[in-house]
Amino acid sequence: MPYMNGYEKFKIFLIYLVTKYLVWLVIGAVIIIWYFFPNLIETIGQIIVFWAPATILLLSLFIALTLNYFKLSREREQGRTQFEIIITGFDFFLVDIIVYGGSILILMVGFVLNPQKVEPVNLIFALIFFVFTNWLKQIFFNKIDK
């Protein structure tokens, strides 16, 4: 075993502590914050509930873009810059079901959450979903050799 000074021993101890006992450290921190600052836990909870979906979507988008970038870089290095897409007749029906069914589903969810009326926000979301999915459909279907 090589000689280790105090800093290296402390660094190894800290890494071991964090990797093996991270869950317990988080639980301890939450209990301490809950005991000394009870309102802070409620505030953090509201922030997490409000921002968690957007944060998850942004992180997912970043991961997807990064993976695609590296995949396309590897493909470009191998000389492949175009991809072939095979679309069957069933794909036409499936895409239409996604475009129209997704818009209807957004309206249905809005109605289930508020049975008295469908709010204008739900109509706007359904319209945005319809326009963007239909736009993507046209991009891919216009690339088909006819």
Coordinates of N, CA, C and O in Angstrom, one line a residue:
M1 N 0.9 -1.2 0.0 CA 0.0 0.0 0.0 C 0.9 1.2 0.0 O 1.8 1.4 0.9
P2 N 0.7 2.1 -1.0 CA 1.5 3.3 -1.0 C 1.3 4.3 0.1 O 0.2 4.2 0.8
Y3 N 2.2 5.1 0.3 CA 2.1 6.1 1.4 C 1.1 7.1 1.0 O 1.0 7.6 -0.1
M4 N 0.2 7.5 2.0 CA -0.9 8.5 1.8 C -0.8 9.5 2.9 O -0.6 9.2 4.0
N5 N -0.8 10.8 2.4 CA -0.8 11.8 3.4 C -2.2 12.1 3.9 O -3.2 11.4 3.5
G6 N -2.4 13.0 4.8 CA -3.7 13.2 5.5 C -4.7 13.7 4.5 O -5.9 13.3 4.6
Y7 N -4.3 14.5 3.5 CA -5.3 15.0 2.5 C -5.9 13.8 1.7 O -7.1 13.7 1.4
E8 N -5.0 12.9 1.2 CA -5.4 11.8 0.4 C -6.3 10.9 1.3 O -7.3 10.3 0.8
K9 N -6.0 10.6 2.5 CA -6.8 9.8 3.4 C -8.2 10.4 3.6 O -9.2 9.8 3.5
F10 N -8.2 11.8 3.8 CA -9.5 12.5 4.0 C -10.3 12.4 2.7 O -11.5 12.2 2.8
K11 N -9.7 12.6 1.6 CA -10.4 12.5 0.3 C -11.0 11.1 0.1 O -12.1 11.0 -0.3
I12 N -10.3 10.1 0.4 CA -10.8 8.7 0.2 C -11.9 8.5 1.2 O -13.0 7.9 0.8
F13 N -11.8 9.0 2.4 CA -12.8 8.8 3.4 C -14.1 9.6 3.0 O -15.2 9.0 3.1
L14 N -13.9 10.8 2.4 CA -15.1 11.6 2.0 C -15.8 10.9 0.8 O -17.0 10.9 0.8
I15 N -15.0 10.4 -0.2 CA -15.6 9.7 -1.3 C -16.3 8.5 -0.9 O -17.5 8.2 -1.3
Y16 N -15.8 7.7 0.1 CA -16.4 6.5 0.6 C -17.7 6.9 1.3 O -18.7 6.2 1.1
L17 N -17.6 7.9 2.1 CA -18.8 8.4 2.9 C -19.9 8.8 1.9 O -21.1 8.4 2.1
V18 N -19.6 9.6 0.9 CA -20.6 10.0 0.0 C -21.2 8.9 -0.8 O -22.4 8.8 -1.0
T19 N -20.4 8.0 -1.3 CA -20.9 6.9 -2.2 C -21.6 5.9 -1.4 O -22.6 5.3 -1.9
K20 N -21.2 5.6 -0.2 CA -21.9 4.5 0.6 C -23.0 5.0 1.4 O -24.0 4.3 1.7
Y21 N -23.0 6.3 1.9 CA -24.0 6.8 2.8 C -24.7 8.0 2.3 O -25.2 8.8 3.1
L22 N -24.7 8.2 1.0 CA -25.4 9.4 0.5 C -26.8 9.5 0.9 O -27.4 10.6 1.2
V23 N -27.5 8.4 0.8 CA -29.0 8.4 1.2 C -29.1 8.8 2.6 O -30.0 9.6 2.9
W24 N -28.3 8.3 3.5 CA -28.4 8.7 4.9 C -28.1 10.2 5.1 O -28.7 10.8 6.0
L25 N -27.1 10.7 4.4 CA -26.8 12.1 4.5 C -27.9 13.0 4.1 O -28.3 14.0 4.7
V26 N -28.6 12.6 3.0 CA -29.8 13.4 2.5 C -30.9 13.3 3.5 O -31.5 14.3 3.8
I27 N -31.2 12.1 4.0 CA -32.2 12.0 5.0 C -31.9 12.8 6.2 O -32.8 13.5 6.8
G28 N -30.7 12.7 6.7 CA -30.3 13.5 7.9 C -30.4 15.0 7.6 O -30.9 15.8 8.5
A29 N -30.0 15.5 6.4 CA -30.2 16.9 6.1 C -31.7 17.3 6.0 O -32.0 18.4 6.5
V30 N -32.5 16.5 5.5 CA -33.9 16.8 5.4 C -34.5 16.8 6.8 O -35.3 17.7 7.1
I31 N -34.2 15.9 7.7 CA -34.7 15.9 9.1 C -34.2 17.2 9.8 O -35.0 17.8 10.5
I32 N -33.0 17.6 9.6 CA -32.4 18.8 10.3 C -33.2 20.0 9.8 O -33.6 20.9 10.6
I33 N -33.3 20.1 8.5 CA -34.0 21.3 7.9 C -35.5 21.3 8.3 O -36.0 22.3 8.7
W34 N -36.1 20.1 8.4 CA -37.5 20.0 8.8 C -37.7 20.4 10.3 O -38.6 21.1 10.6
Y35 N -36.7 20.1 11.1 CA -36.8 20.4 12.5 C -36.6 21.9 12.8 O -37.3 22.5 13.5
F36 N -35.5 22.4 12.1 CA -35.2 23.8 12.4 C -35.9 24.8 11.5 O -36.1 26.0 11.9
F37 N -36.2 24.5 10.3 CA -36.9 25.4 9.3 C -38.1 24.7 8.7 O -38.0 24.3 7.5
P38 N -39.2 24.5 9.4 CA -40.3 23.8 8.9 C -41.0 24.4 7.6 O -41.5 23.8 6.7
N39 N -41.0 25.8 7.6 CA -41.6 26.4 6.4 C -40.7 26.3 5.2 O -41.2 26.3 4.1
L40 N -39.4 26.1 5.3 CA -38.5 25.9 4.2 C -38.8 24.6 3.4 O -38.8 24.6 2.2
I41 N -39.2 23.6 4.2 CA -39.6 22.3 3.5 C -40.8 22.5 2.6 O -40.9 22.0 1.5
E42 N -41.8 23.2 3.1 CA -43.0 23.5 2.3 C -42.7 24.3 1.1 O -43.2 24.0 0.0
T43 N -41.8 25.3 1.2 CA -41.4 26.1 0.1 C -40.7 25.3 -0.9 O -40.9 25.4 -2.1
I44 N -39.7 24.5 -0.5 CA -38.9 23.7 -1.4 C -39.9 22.7 -2.1 O -39.7 22.4 -3.3
G45 N -40.8 22.1 -1.4 CA -41.8 21.2 -1.9 C -42.6 21.8 -3.0 O -42.8 21.2 -4.1
Q46 N -43.1 23.1 -2.8 CA -43.8 23.8 -3.8 C -43.0 24.1 -5.1 O -43.4 24.0 -6.2
I47 N -41.7 24.5 -4.8 CA -40.8 24.7 -5.9 C -40.6 23.5 -6.8 O -40.6 23.5 -8.0
I48 N -40.4 22.4 -6.1 CA -40.1 21.1 -6.8 C -41.3 20.7 -7.6 O -41.2 20.3 -8.7
V49 N -42.5 20.8 -7.0 CA -43.7 20.4 -7.7 C -44.0 21.3 -8.9 O -44.4 20.8 -10.0
F50 N -43.6 22.5 -8.8 CA -43.9 23.5 -9.9 C -42.8 23.3 -11.0 O -43.2 23.3 -12.2
W51 N -41.6 23.1 -10.6 CA -40.5 23.1 -11.6 C -40.0 21.8 -12.0 O -39.3 21.6 -13.0
A52 N -40.4 20.7 -11.3 CA -39.9 19.4 -11.6 C -40.2 18.9 -13.0 O -39.4 18.4 -13.8
P53 N -41.5 19.0 -13.5 CA -41.8 18.6 -14.9 C -40.9 19.3 -15.9 O -40.4 18.7 -16.8
A54 N -40.8 20.6 -15.8 CA -40.0 21.4 -16.8 C -38.6 21.0 -16.7 O -37.9 20.9 -17.7
T55 N -38.1 20.8 -15.5 CA -36.7 20.4 -15.4 C -36.4 19.0 -16.0 O -35.4 18.8 -16.6
I56 N -37.3 18.1 -15.7 CA -37.1 16.7 -16.3 C -37.2 16.8 -17.8 O -36.4 16.1 -18.5
L57 N -38.1 17.6 -18.3 CA -38.2 17.7 -19.8 C -36.9 18.3 -20.4 O -36.4 17.9 -21.4
L58 N -36.4 19.4 -19.7 CA -35.2 20.0 -20.2 C -34.0 19.1 -20.2 O -33.2 19.1 -21.1
L59 N -33.9 18.4 -19.1 CA -32.8 17.4 -18.9 C -32.9 16.3 -20.0 O -31.9 15.9 -20.6
S60 N -34.1 15.8 -20.2 CA -34.3 14.8 -21.2 C -34.0 15.3 -22.6 O -33.4 14.6 -23.4
L61 N -34.4 16.6 -22.9 CA -34.0 17.2 -24.2 C -32.5 17.3 -24.3 O -32.0 17.0 -25.4
F62 N -31.8 17.7 -23.3 CA -30.4 17.9 -23.4 C -29.7 16.5 -23.6 O -28.8 16.4 -24.4
I63 N -30.2 15.5 -22.9 CA -29.6 14.1 -23.1 C -29.9 13.6 -24.5 O -29.0 13.1 -25.1
A64 N -31.1 13.8 -25.0 CA -31.5 13.4 -26.3 C -30.6 14.1 -27.4 O -30.1 13.4 -28.3
L65 N -30.5 15.4 -27.2 CA -29.7 16.1 -28.2 C -28.2 15.7 -28.2 O -27.6 15.6 -29.2
T66 N -27.7 15.5 -27.0 CA -26.3 15.1 -26.8 C -26.1 13.7 -27.5 O -25.1 13.5 -28.2
L67 N -27.0 12.7 -27.2 CA -26.9 11.4 -27.7 C -27.0 11.5 -29.3 O -26.2 10.8 -30.0
N68 N -27.9 12.2 -29.8 CA -28.0 12.4 -31.2 C -26.8 13.0 -31.8 O -26.3 12.6 -32.9
Y69 N -26.2 14.0 -31.2 CA -25.0 14.7 -31.7 C -23.9 13.7 -31.8 O -23.2 13.6 -32.8
F70 N -23.7 12.9 -30.8 CA -22.6 11.9 -30.8 C -22.8 10.8 -31.8 O -21.9 10.4 -32.5
K71 N -24.1 10.3 -31.9 CA -24.4 9.3 -32.9 C -24.2 9.8 -34.3 O -23.6 9.1 -35.1
L72 N -24.7 11.0 -34.6 CA -24.5 11.6 -35.9 C -23.0 11.9 -36.2 O -22.6 11.8 -37.4
S73 N -22.3 12.3 -35.2 CA -20.8 12.5 -35.4 C -20.1 11.1 -35.8 O -19.3 11.1 -36.7
R74 N -20.5 10.1 -35.2 CA -19.9 8.7 -35.5 C -20.4 8.4 -37.0 O -19.6 7.8 -37.7
E75 N -21.6 8.6 -37.3 CA -22.1 8.3 -38.6 C -21.4 9.1 -39.7 O -21.1 8.6 -40.7
R76 N -21.2 10.4 -39.4 CA -20.5 11.3 -40.3 C -19.1 10.8 -40.5 O -18.6 10.9 -41.6
E77 N -18.4 10.4 -39.5 CA -17.0 9.9 -39.6 C -17.0 8.7 -40.5 O -16.0 8.4 -41.2
Q78 N -18.0 7.9 -40.5 CA -18.1 6.7 -41.3 C -18.6 6.9 -42.7 O -18.7 6.0 -43.5
G79 N -18.9 8.2 -43.0 CA -19.3 8.6 -44.4 C -20.8 8.5 -44.6 O -21.2 8.7 -45.7
R80 N -21.6 8.2 -43.6 CA -23.1 8.2 -43.8 C -23.7 9.5 -43.4 O -23.6 9.9 -42.2
T81 N -24.2 10.2 -44.3 CA -24.8 11.5 -44.0 C -26.3 11.5 -44.3 O -27.0 12.5 -43.9
Q82 N -26.9 10.5 -44.9 CA -28.3 10.4 -45.2 C -28.8 9.1 -44.7 O -28.1 8.1 -44.7
F83 N -30.1 9.1 -44.3 CA -30.7 7.9 -43.8 C -31.9 7.6 -44.6 O -32.6 8.5 -45.2
E84 N -32.2 6.3 -44.7 CA -33.4 5.9 -45.5 C -34.5 5.5 -44.5 O -34.3 4.8 -43.5
I85 N -35.7 6.1 -44.8 CA -36.9 5.8 -44.0 C -37.9 5.0 -44.8 O -38.2 5.5 -45.9
I86 N -38.3 3.9 -44.3 CA -39.3 3.1 -45.0 C -40.6 3.3 -44.3 O -40.8 3.0 -43.1
I87 N -41.6 3.8 -45.1 CA -42.9 4.1 -44.5 C -43.9 3.2 -45.2 O -44.0 3.1 -46.5
T88 N -44.7 2.4 -44.4 CA -45.7 1.5 -45.0 C -47.0 2.3 -44.9 O -47.2 3.4 -44.4
G89 N -48.0 1.6 -45.5 CA -49.4 2.2 -45.5 C -49.9 2.4 -44.1 O -50.7 3.3 -43.8
F90 N -49.6 1.5 -43.2 CA -50.1 1.5 -41.8 C -49.5 2.8 -41.1 O -50.2 3.3 -40.3
D91 N -48.3 3.2 -41.5 CA -47.7 4.4 -40.9 C -48.5 5.6 -41.1 O -48.6 6.5 -40.3
F92 N -49.1 5.7 -42.3 CA -49.9 6.9 -42.6 C -51.1 6.9 -41.6 O -51.4 8.0 -41.1
F93 N -51.8 5.8 -41.4 CA -52.9 5.7 -40.5 C -52.4 6.0 -39.1 O -53.1 6.7 -38.3
L94 N -51.3 5.5 -38.7 CA -50.8 5.6 -37.3 C -50.5 7.1 -37.0 O -50.8 7.6 -36.0
V95 N -49.9 7.8 -38.0 CA -49.5 9.2 -37.8 C -50.8 10.0 -37.7 O -50.9 10.9 -36.9
D96 N -51.8 9.7 -38.5 CA -53.1 10.5 -38.4 C -53.7 10.2 -37.1 O -54.3 11.2 -36.5
I97 N -53.7 9.0 -36.6 CA -54.2 8.7 -35.2 C -53.5 9.5 -34.2 O -54.1 10.1 -33.3
I98 N -52.2 9.6 -34.3 CA -51.4 10.4 -33.3 C -51.8 11.9 -33.4 O -52.0 12.5 -32.3
V99 N -51.8 12.4 -34.6 CA -52.1 13.8 -34.7 C -53.5 14.2 -34.2 O -53.6 15.1 -33.4
Y100 N -54.5 13.5 -34.7 CA -55.9 13.8 -34.3 C -56.2 13.3 -32.9 O -56.9 14.0 -32.1
G101 N -55.8 12.1 -32.6 CA -56.0 11.5 -31.3 C -55.4 12.2 -30.2 O -56.0 12.4 -29.1
G102 N -54.2 12.7 -30.4 CA -53.5 13.5 -29.4 C -54.2 14.8 -29.1 O -54.3 15.2 -27.9
S103 N -54.7 15.4 -30.1 CA -55.4 16.7 -29.9 C -56.7 16.4 -29.2 O -57.1 17.2 -28.2
I104 N -57.4 15.3 -29.5 CA -58.7 15.0 -28.8 C -58.4 14.6 -27.4 O -59.1 14.9 -26.5
L105 N -57.3 13.9 -27.2 CA -56.9 13.5 -25.8 C -56.6 14.7 -24.9 O -57.0 14.7 -23.8
I106 N -56.0 15.7 -25.5 CA -55.7 16.9 -24.7 C -57.0 17.6 -24.3 O -57.2 18.0 -23.1
L107 N -58.0 17.6 -25.2 CA -59.3 18.2 -24.9 C -60.0 17.3 -23.9 O -60.7 17.8 -22.9
M108 N -59.9 16.0 -24.0 CA -60.6 15.1 -23.0 C -60.0 15.2 -21.6 O -60.7 15.2 -20.6
V109 N -58.7 15.3 -21.5 CA -58.1 15.5 -20.2 C -58.5 16.8 -19.6 O -58.8 16.8 -18.4
G110 N -58.6 17.9 -20.4 CA -59.1 19.1 -19.8 C -60.5 19.0 -19.4 O -60.9 19.6 -18.3
F111 N -61.4 18.2 -20.1 CA -62.8 18.1 -19.7 C -62.9 17.2 -18.4 O -63.7 17.5 -17.5
V112 N -62.0 16.1 -18.3 CA -62.1 15.3 -17.1 C -61.6 16.1 -15.9 O -62.2 15.9 -14.8
L113 N -60.6 16.9 -16.0 CA -60.2 17.7 -14.9 C -61.1 18.8 -14.5 O -61.2 19.2 -13.3
N114 N -61.9 19.3 -15.4 CA -62.9 20.3 -15.2 C -64.2 20.0 -16.0 O -64.3 20.5 -17.1
P115 N -65.1 19.2 -15.4 CA -66.2 18.7 -16.2 C -67.2 19.9 -16.6 O -68.0 19.7 -17.5
Q116 N -67.2 21.0 -15.9 CA -68.1 22.1 -16.2 C -67.9 22.6 -17.6 O -68.8 23.0 -18.3
K117 N -66.6 22.8 -18.0 CA -66.3 23.4 -19.3 C -64.9 23.1 -19.7 O -64.1 22.8 -18.9
V118 N -64.7 23.2 -21.0 CA -63.3 23.1 -21.5 C -62.7 24.5 -21.5 O -63.3 25.4 -22.2
E119 N -61.6 24.7 -20.9 CA -61.1 26.1 -20.8 C -60.3 26.4 -22.1 O -59.8 25.5 -22.8
P120 N -60.2 27.7 -22.4 CA -59.4 28.1 -23.6 C -58.0 27.7 -23.6 O -57.4 27.4 -24.7
V121 N -57.4 27.5 -22.5 CA -56.0 27.0 -22.4 C -55.9 25.6 -23.0 O -54.9 25.3 -23.8
N122 N -56.9 24.7 -22.7 CA -56.8 23.4 -23.3 C -57.0 23.5 -24.8 O -56.4 22.7 -25.6
L123 N -57.9 24.3 -25.3 CA -58.1 24.5 -26.7 C -56.8 25.0 -27.4 O -56.4 24.5 -28.5
I124 N -56.1 25.9 -26.7 CA -54.8 26.4 -27.3 C -53.8 25.3 -27.3 O -53.1 25.1 -28.3
F125 N -53.7 24.5 -26.2 CA -52.7 23.4 -26.2 C -53.0 22.4 -27.3 O -52.1 21.9 -28.0
A126 N -54.3 22.1 -27.5 CA -54.7 21.1 -28.5 C -54.3 21.6 -29.9 O -53.8 20.9 -30.7
L127 N -54.6 22.9 -30.1 CA -54.2 23.5 -31.4 C -52.7 23.5 -31.6 O -52.2 23.2 -32.7
I128 N -51.9 23.9 -30.6 CA -50.5 23.9 -30.7 C -50.0 22.4 -31.0 O -49.1 22.2 -31.9
F129 N -50.5 21.4 -30.3 CA -50.1 20.1 -30.5 C -50.5 19.7 -32.0 O -49.7 19.0 -32.7
F130 N -51.7 20.0 -32.4 CA -52.1 19.6 -33.8 C -51.2 20.3 -34.8 O -50.8 19.6 -35.8
V131 N -50.9 21.5 -34.7 CA -50.1 22.3 -35.7 C -48.7 21.7 -35.7 O -48.2 21.4 -36.8
F132 N -48.1 21.5 -34.6 CA -46.7 21.0 -34.6 C -46.6 19.5 -35.1 O -45.7 19.2 -35.9
T133 N -47.5 18.6 -34.7 CA -47.4 17.3 -35.1 C -47.8 17.2 -36.6 O -47.2 16.4 -37.3
N134 N -48.7 18.0 -37.1 CA -49.1 18.0 -38.5 C -47.9 18.5 -39.3 O -47.6 18.0 -40.4
W135 N -47.2 19.5 -38.8 CA -46.0 20.1 -39.5 C -44.9 19.0 -39.6 O -44.3 18.8 -40.6
L136 N -44.7 18.2 -38.5 CA -43.7 17.2 -38.5 C -44.1 16.1 -39.5 O -43.3 15.5 -40.2
K137 N -45.4 15.8 -39.5 CA -45.9 14.8 -40.5 C -45.6 15.2 -41.9 O -45.1 14.4 -42.7
Q138 N -45.9 16.5 -42.2 CA -45.6 17.0 -43.6 C -44.1 17.0 -43.9 O -43.8 16.7 -45.0
I139 N -43.3 17.3 -43.0 CA -41.8 17.3 -43.2 C -41.4 15.9 -43.7 O -40.7 15.7 -44.7
F140 N -41.8 14.8 -42.9 CA -41.4 13.5 -43.3 C -42.1 12.9 -44.5 O -41.4 12.3 -45.3
F141 N -43.4 13.2 -44.6 CA -44.1 12.6 -45.8 C -43.7 13.3 -47.1 O -43.9 12.8 -48.2
N142 N -43.3 14.6 -47.1 CA -42.8 15.3 -48.3 C -41.5 14.7 -48.8 O -41.1 15.0 -49.9
K143 N -40.7 14.0 -47.9 CA -39.5 13.5 -48.3 C -39.6 12.1 -49.0 O -38.7 11.5 -49.5
I144 N -40.8 11.6 -49.1 CA -41.1 10.3 -49.7 C -41.0 10.5 -51.2 O -41.7 11.4 -51.8
D145 N -40.3 9.5 -51.8 CA -40.3 9.5 -53.3 C -41.7 9.0 -53.8 O -42.1 7.9 -53.4
K146 N -42.3 9.8 -54.6 CA -43.7 9.4 -55.1 C -43.7 9.0 -56.5 O -42.9 9.4 -57.3

